[in-house]
CSV table of C-alpha atoms in Angstrom, one decimal:
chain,number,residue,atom,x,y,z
A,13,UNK,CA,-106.0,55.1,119.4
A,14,UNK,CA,-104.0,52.7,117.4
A,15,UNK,CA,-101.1,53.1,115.5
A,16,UNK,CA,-101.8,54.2,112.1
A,17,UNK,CA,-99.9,52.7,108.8
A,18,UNK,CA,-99.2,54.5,105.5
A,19,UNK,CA,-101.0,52.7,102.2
A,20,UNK,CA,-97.6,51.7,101.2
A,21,UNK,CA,-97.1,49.5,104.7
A,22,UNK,CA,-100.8,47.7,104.3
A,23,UNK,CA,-100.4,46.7,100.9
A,24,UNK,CA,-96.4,45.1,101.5
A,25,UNK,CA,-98.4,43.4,104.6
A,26,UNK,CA,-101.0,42.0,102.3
A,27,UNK,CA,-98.6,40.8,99.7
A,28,UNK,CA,-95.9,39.1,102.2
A,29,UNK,CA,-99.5,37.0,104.0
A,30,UNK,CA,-100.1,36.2,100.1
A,31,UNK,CA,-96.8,34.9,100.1
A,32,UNK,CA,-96.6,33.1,103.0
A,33,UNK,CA,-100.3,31.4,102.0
A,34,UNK,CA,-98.3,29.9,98.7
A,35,UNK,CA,-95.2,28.9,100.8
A,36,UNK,CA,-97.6,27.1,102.7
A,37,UNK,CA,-99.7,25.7,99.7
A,38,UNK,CA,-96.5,24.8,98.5
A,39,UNK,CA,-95.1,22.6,101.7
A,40,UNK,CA,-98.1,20.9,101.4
A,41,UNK,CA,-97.8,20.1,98.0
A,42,UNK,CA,-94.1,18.0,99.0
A,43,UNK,CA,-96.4,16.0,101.1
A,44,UNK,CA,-98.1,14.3,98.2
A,45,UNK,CA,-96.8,10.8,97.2
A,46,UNK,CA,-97.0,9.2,94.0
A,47,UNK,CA,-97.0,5.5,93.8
A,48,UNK,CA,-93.3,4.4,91.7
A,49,UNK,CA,-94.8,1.5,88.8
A,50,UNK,CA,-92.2,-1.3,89.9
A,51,UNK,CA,-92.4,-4.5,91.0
A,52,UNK,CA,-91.2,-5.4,95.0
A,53,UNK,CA,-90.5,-8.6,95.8
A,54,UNK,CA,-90.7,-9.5,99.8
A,55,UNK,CA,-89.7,-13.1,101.6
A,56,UNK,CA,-92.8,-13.9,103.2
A,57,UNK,CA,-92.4,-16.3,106.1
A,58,UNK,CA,-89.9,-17.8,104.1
A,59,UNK,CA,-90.9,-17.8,100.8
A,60,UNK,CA,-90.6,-15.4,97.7
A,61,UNK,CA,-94.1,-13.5,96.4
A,62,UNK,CA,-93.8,-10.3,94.1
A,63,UNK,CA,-96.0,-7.4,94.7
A,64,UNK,CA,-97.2,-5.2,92.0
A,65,UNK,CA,-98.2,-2.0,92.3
A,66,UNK,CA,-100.0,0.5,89.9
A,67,UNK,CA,-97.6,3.0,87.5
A,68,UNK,CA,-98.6,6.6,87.7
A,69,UNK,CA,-101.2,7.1,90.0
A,70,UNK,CA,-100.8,9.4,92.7
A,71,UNK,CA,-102.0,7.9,96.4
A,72,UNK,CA,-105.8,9.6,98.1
A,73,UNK,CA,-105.0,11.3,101.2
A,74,UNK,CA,-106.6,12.6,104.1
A,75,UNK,CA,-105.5,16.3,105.0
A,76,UNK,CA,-102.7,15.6,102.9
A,77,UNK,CA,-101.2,12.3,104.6
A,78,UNK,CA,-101.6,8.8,103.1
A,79,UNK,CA,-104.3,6.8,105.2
A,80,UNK,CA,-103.1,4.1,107.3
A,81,UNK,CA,-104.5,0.9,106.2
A,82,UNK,CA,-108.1,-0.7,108.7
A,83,UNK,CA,-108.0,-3.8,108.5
A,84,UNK,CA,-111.9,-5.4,108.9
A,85,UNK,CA,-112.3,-9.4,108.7
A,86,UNK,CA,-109.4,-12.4,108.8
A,87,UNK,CA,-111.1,-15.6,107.2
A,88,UNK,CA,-109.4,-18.8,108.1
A,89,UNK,CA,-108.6,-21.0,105.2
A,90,UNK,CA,-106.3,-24.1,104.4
A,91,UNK,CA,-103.5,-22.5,103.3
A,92,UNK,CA,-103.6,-20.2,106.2
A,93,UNK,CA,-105.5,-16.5,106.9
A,94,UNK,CA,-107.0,-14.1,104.2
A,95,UNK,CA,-107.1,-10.6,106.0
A,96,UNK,CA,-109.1,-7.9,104.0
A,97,UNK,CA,-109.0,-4.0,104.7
A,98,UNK,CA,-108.8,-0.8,102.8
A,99,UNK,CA,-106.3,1.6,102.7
A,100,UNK,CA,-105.4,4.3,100.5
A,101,UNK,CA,-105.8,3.8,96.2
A,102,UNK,CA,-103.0,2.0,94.7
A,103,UNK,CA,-101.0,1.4,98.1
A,104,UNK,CA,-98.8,-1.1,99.1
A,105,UNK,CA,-100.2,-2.5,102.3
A,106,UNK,CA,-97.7,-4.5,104.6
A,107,UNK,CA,-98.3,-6.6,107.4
A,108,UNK,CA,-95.0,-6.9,109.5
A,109,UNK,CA,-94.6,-9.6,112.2
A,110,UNK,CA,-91.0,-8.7,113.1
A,111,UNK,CA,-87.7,-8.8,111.0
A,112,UNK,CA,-88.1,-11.9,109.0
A,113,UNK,CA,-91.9,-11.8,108.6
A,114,UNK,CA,-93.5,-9.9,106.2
A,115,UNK,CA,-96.5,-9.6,103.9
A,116,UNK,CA,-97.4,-7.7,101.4
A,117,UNK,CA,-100.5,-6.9,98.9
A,118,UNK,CA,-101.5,-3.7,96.5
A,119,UNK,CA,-104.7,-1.9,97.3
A,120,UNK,CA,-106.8,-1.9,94.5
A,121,UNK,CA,-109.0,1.4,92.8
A,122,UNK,CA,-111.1,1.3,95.6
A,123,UNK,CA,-108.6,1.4,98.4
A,124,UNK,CA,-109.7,-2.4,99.0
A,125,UNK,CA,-106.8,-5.0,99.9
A,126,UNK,CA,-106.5,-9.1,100.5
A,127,UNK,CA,-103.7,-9.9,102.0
A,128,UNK,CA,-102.7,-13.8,102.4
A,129,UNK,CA,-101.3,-15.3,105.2
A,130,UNK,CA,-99.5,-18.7,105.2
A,131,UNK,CA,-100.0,-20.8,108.5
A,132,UNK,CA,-98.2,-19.5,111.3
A,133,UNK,CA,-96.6,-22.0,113.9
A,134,UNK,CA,-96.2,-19.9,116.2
A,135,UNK,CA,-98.6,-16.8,117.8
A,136,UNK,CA,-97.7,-13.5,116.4
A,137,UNK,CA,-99.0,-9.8,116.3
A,138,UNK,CA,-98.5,-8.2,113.3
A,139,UNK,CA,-98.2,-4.5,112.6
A,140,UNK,CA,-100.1,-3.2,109.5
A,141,UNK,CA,-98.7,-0.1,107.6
A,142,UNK,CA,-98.5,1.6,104.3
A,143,UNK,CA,-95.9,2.0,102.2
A,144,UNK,CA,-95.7,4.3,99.3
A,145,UNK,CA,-92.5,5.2,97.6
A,146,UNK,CA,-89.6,5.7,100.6
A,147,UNK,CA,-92.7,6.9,102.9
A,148,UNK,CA,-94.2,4.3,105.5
A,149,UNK,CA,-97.3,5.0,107.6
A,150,UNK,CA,-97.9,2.2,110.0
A,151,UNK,CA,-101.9,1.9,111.3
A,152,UNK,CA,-103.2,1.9,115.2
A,153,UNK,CA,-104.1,-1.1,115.0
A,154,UNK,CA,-102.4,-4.2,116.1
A,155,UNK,CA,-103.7,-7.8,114.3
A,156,UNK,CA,-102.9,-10.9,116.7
A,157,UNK,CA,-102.9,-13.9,115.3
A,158,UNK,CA,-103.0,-17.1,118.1
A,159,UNK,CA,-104.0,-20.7,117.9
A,160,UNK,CA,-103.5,-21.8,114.4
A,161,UNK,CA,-105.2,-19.2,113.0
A,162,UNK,CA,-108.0,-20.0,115.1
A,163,UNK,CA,-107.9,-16.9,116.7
A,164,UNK,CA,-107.4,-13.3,115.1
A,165,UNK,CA,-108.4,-10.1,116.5
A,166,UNK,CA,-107.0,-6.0,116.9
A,167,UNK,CA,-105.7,-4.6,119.8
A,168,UNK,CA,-106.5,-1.2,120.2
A,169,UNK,CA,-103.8,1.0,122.0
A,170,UNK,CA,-106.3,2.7,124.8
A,171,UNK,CA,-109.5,0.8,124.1
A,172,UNK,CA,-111.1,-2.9,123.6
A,173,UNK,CA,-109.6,-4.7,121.6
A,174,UNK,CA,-111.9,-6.2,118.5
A,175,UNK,CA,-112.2,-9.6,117.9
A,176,UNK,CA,-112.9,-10.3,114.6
A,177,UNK,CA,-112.8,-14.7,114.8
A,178,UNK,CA,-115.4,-16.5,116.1
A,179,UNK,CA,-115.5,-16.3,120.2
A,180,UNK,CA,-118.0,-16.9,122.8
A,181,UNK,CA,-120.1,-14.9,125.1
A,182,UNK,CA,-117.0,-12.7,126.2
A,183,UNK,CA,-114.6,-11.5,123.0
A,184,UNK,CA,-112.2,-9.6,126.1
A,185,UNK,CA,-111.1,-8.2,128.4
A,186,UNK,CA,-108.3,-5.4,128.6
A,187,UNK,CA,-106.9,-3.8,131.1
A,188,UNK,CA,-104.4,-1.0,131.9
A,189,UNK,CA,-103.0,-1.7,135.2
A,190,UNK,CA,-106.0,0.3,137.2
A,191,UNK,CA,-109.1,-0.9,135.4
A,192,UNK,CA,-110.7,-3.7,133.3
A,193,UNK,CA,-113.1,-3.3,130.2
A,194,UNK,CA,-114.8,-6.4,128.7
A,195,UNK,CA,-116.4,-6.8,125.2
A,196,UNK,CA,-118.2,-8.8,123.0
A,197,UNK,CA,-120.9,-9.6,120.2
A,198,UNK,CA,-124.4,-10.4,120.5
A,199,UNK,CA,-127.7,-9.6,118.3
A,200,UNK,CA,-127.7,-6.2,117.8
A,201,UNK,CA,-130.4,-4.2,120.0
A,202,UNK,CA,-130.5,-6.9,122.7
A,203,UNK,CA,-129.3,-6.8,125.8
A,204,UNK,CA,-126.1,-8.1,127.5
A,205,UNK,CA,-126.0,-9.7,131.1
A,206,UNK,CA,-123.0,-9.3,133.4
A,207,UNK,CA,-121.6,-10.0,136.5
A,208,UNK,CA,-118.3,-10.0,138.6
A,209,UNK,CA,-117.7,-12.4,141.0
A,210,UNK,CA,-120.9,-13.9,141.6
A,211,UNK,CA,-122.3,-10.4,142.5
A,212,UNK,CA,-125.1,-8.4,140.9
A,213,UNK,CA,-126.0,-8.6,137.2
A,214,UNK,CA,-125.8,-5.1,135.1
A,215,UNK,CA,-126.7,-4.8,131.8
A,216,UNK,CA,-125.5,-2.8,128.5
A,217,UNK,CA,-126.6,-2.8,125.2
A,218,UNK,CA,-125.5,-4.3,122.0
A,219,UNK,CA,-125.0,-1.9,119.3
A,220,UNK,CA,-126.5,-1.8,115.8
A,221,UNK,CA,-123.2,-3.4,114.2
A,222,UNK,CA,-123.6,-6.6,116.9
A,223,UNK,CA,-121.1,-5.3,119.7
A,224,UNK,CA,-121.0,-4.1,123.1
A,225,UNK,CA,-118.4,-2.9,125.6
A,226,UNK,CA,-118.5,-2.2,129.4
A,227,UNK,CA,-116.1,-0.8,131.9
A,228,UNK,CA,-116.1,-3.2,135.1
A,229,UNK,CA,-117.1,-1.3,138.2
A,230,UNK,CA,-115.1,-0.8,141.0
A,231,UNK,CA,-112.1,-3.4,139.6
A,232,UNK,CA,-108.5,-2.9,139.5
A,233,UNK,CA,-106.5,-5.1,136.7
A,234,UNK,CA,-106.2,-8.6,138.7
A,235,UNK,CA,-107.3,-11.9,138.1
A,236,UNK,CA,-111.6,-11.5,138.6
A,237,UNK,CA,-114.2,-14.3,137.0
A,238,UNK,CA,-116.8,-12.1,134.8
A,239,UNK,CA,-119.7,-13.8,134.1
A,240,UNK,CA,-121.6,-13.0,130.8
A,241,UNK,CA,-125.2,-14.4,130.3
A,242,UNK,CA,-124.6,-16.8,132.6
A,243,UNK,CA,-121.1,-17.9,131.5
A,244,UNK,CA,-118.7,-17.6,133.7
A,245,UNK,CA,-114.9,-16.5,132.1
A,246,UNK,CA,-111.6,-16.3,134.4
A,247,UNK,CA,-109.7,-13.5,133.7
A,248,UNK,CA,-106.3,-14.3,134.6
A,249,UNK,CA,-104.7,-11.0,135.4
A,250,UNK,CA,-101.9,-9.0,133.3
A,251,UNK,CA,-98.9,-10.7,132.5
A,252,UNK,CA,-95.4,-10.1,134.7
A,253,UNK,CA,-92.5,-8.3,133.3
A,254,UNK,CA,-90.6,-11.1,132.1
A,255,UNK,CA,-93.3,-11.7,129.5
A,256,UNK,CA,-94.1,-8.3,128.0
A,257,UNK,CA,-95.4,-8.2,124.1
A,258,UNK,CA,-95.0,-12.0,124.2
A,259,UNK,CA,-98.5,-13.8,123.1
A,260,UNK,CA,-99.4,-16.7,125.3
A,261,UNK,CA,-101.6,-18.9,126.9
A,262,UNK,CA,-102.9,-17.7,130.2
A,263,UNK,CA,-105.8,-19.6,131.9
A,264,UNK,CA,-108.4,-20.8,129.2
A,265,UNK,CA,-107.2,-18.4,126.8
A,266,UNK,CA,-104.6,-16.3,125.0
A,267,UNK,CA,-103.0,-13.2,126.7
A,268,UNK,CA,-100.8,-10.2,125.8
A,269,UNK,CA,-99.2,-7.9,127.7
A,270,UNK,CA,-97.7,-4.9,125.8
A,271,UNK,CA,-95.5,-2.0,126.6
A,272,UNK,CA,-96.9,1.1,125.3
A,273,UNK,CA,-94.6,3.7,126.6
A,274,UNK,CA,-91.8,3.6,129.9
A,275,UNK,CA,-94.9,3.4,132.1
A,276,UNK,CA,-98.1,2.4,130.2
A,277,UNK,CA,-98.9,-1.4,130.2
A,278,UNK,CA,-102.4,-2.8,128.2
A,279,UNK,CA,-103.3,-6.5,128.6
A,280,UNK,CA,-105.8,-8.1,126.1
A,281,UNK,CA,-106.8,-11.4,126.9
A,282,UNK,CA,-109.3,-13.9,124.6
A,283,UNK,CA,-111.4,-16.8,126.1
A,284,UNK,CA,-110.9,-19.8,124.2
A,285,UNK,CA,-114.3,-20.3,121.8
């Protein structure tokens, strides 16, 4: 038989959990961040652009953190690249390419941002985040810009990485150091042809949003020519120490090889289009 408690004991028990619920309501409370009206001025690639951001309006979040920004199309232009996303209302969205590279753009009501990229002479991956008051969030996402411009896509710590420029038959192929997973775009609900090495063709569908991904069978990460609806595409293997997180070209196309932790490596390497 259990222990048995006086009336006194139950209803101290039931006011300190009460307690401890508003404690916690409270902690959660500090987590909110509300957007400072000023005016922040970054260098951008050299140059001097001032972003405004909206006075008195407290930032959506999800479970009570700010939402890192998604970023979902890069359209080449003259000047450069316009990359579009959403974030969280009334944030300050940042796209860092290192120390001295920086750009910056405020989301608007709807959480939708532009940001505008100047031409890049040089290949770069930038690192999207969100910045609101002294608080930074950066996303999972990782946008590589190669080739002018010509070439603009997200690497995806742990999965394929999504091209979002034009490409051709094969968008990728990543690898981890053990295996190799290639994507790409077709007509959504057709399917998609491939082969390795001149072997046997398997197929895999294209999703409703135009895209498909496969796992290679049976194939460490190593230099292999995948053939996709009768194209064939060499994949020239991941990149040697020496060039770690350094964008460059690597057979008929552009290769990265990036340190994720002491012992994780992912390679993500785009066929010319």
């Amino acid at each position: 038989m259990g222990p048995r408690y006086r009336k006194e004991d139950r209803a101290a028990s039931a006011a300190l959990s009460e307690e401890n619920r508003h404690i916690a309501t409270r902690v959660r409370m500090k987590r909110r961040i509300v957007v400072a009206g000023v005016a922040i001025v970054l260098s951008l690639a050299g140059c001097k652009a001032a972003v405004e951001r909206p006075s008195g309006e407290a930032a959506s979040e999800e479970g009570g953190w700010t939402a890192a920004p998604r970023i979902r199309a890069v359209e080449q232009q003259r000047e450069g690249l316009v990359v579009r996303g959403e974030a969280s209302p009334g944030a300050r969205v940042v796209l860092r390419g290192g120390p001295d590279t920086a750009y910056a753009a405020a989301a608007d009501a709807a959480g939708r941002f532009e940001l505008r990229i100047a031409a890049l002479e040089t290949a770069m991956v930038l690192i999207p985040e969100v910045q609101i008051g002294q608080d930074s969030t950066p996303g999972r996402e990782r946008l590589l810009v190669a080739d002018e411009g010509r070439l603009a896509a997200l690497l995806m710590e742990g999965g394929a990485s999504r091209r979002l420029s034009a490409g051709p038959a094969l968008d990728s192929i990543d690898g981890d150091g053990r295996g190799l997973v290639a994507s790409g775009r077709a007509a959504a609900g057709t399917q998609v042809q491939i082969a390795l090495e001149g072997g046997p063709e398997a197929s895999v569908s294209v999703d409703d949003g135009g895209r498909w991904i496969m796992a290679l069978p049976s194939t460490a990460d190593r230099p292999v020519t995948v053939t996709v609806n009768g194209v064939a595409f060499a994949y020239p293997g991941p990149a040697n120490r020496e060039s770690l997180d350094r964008v460059e070209r690597a057979g008929e196309g552009w290769r990265v090889t990036r340190a994720l932790s002491s012992a994780a490596r992912q390679t993500s390497w785009f066929p010319d289009a």
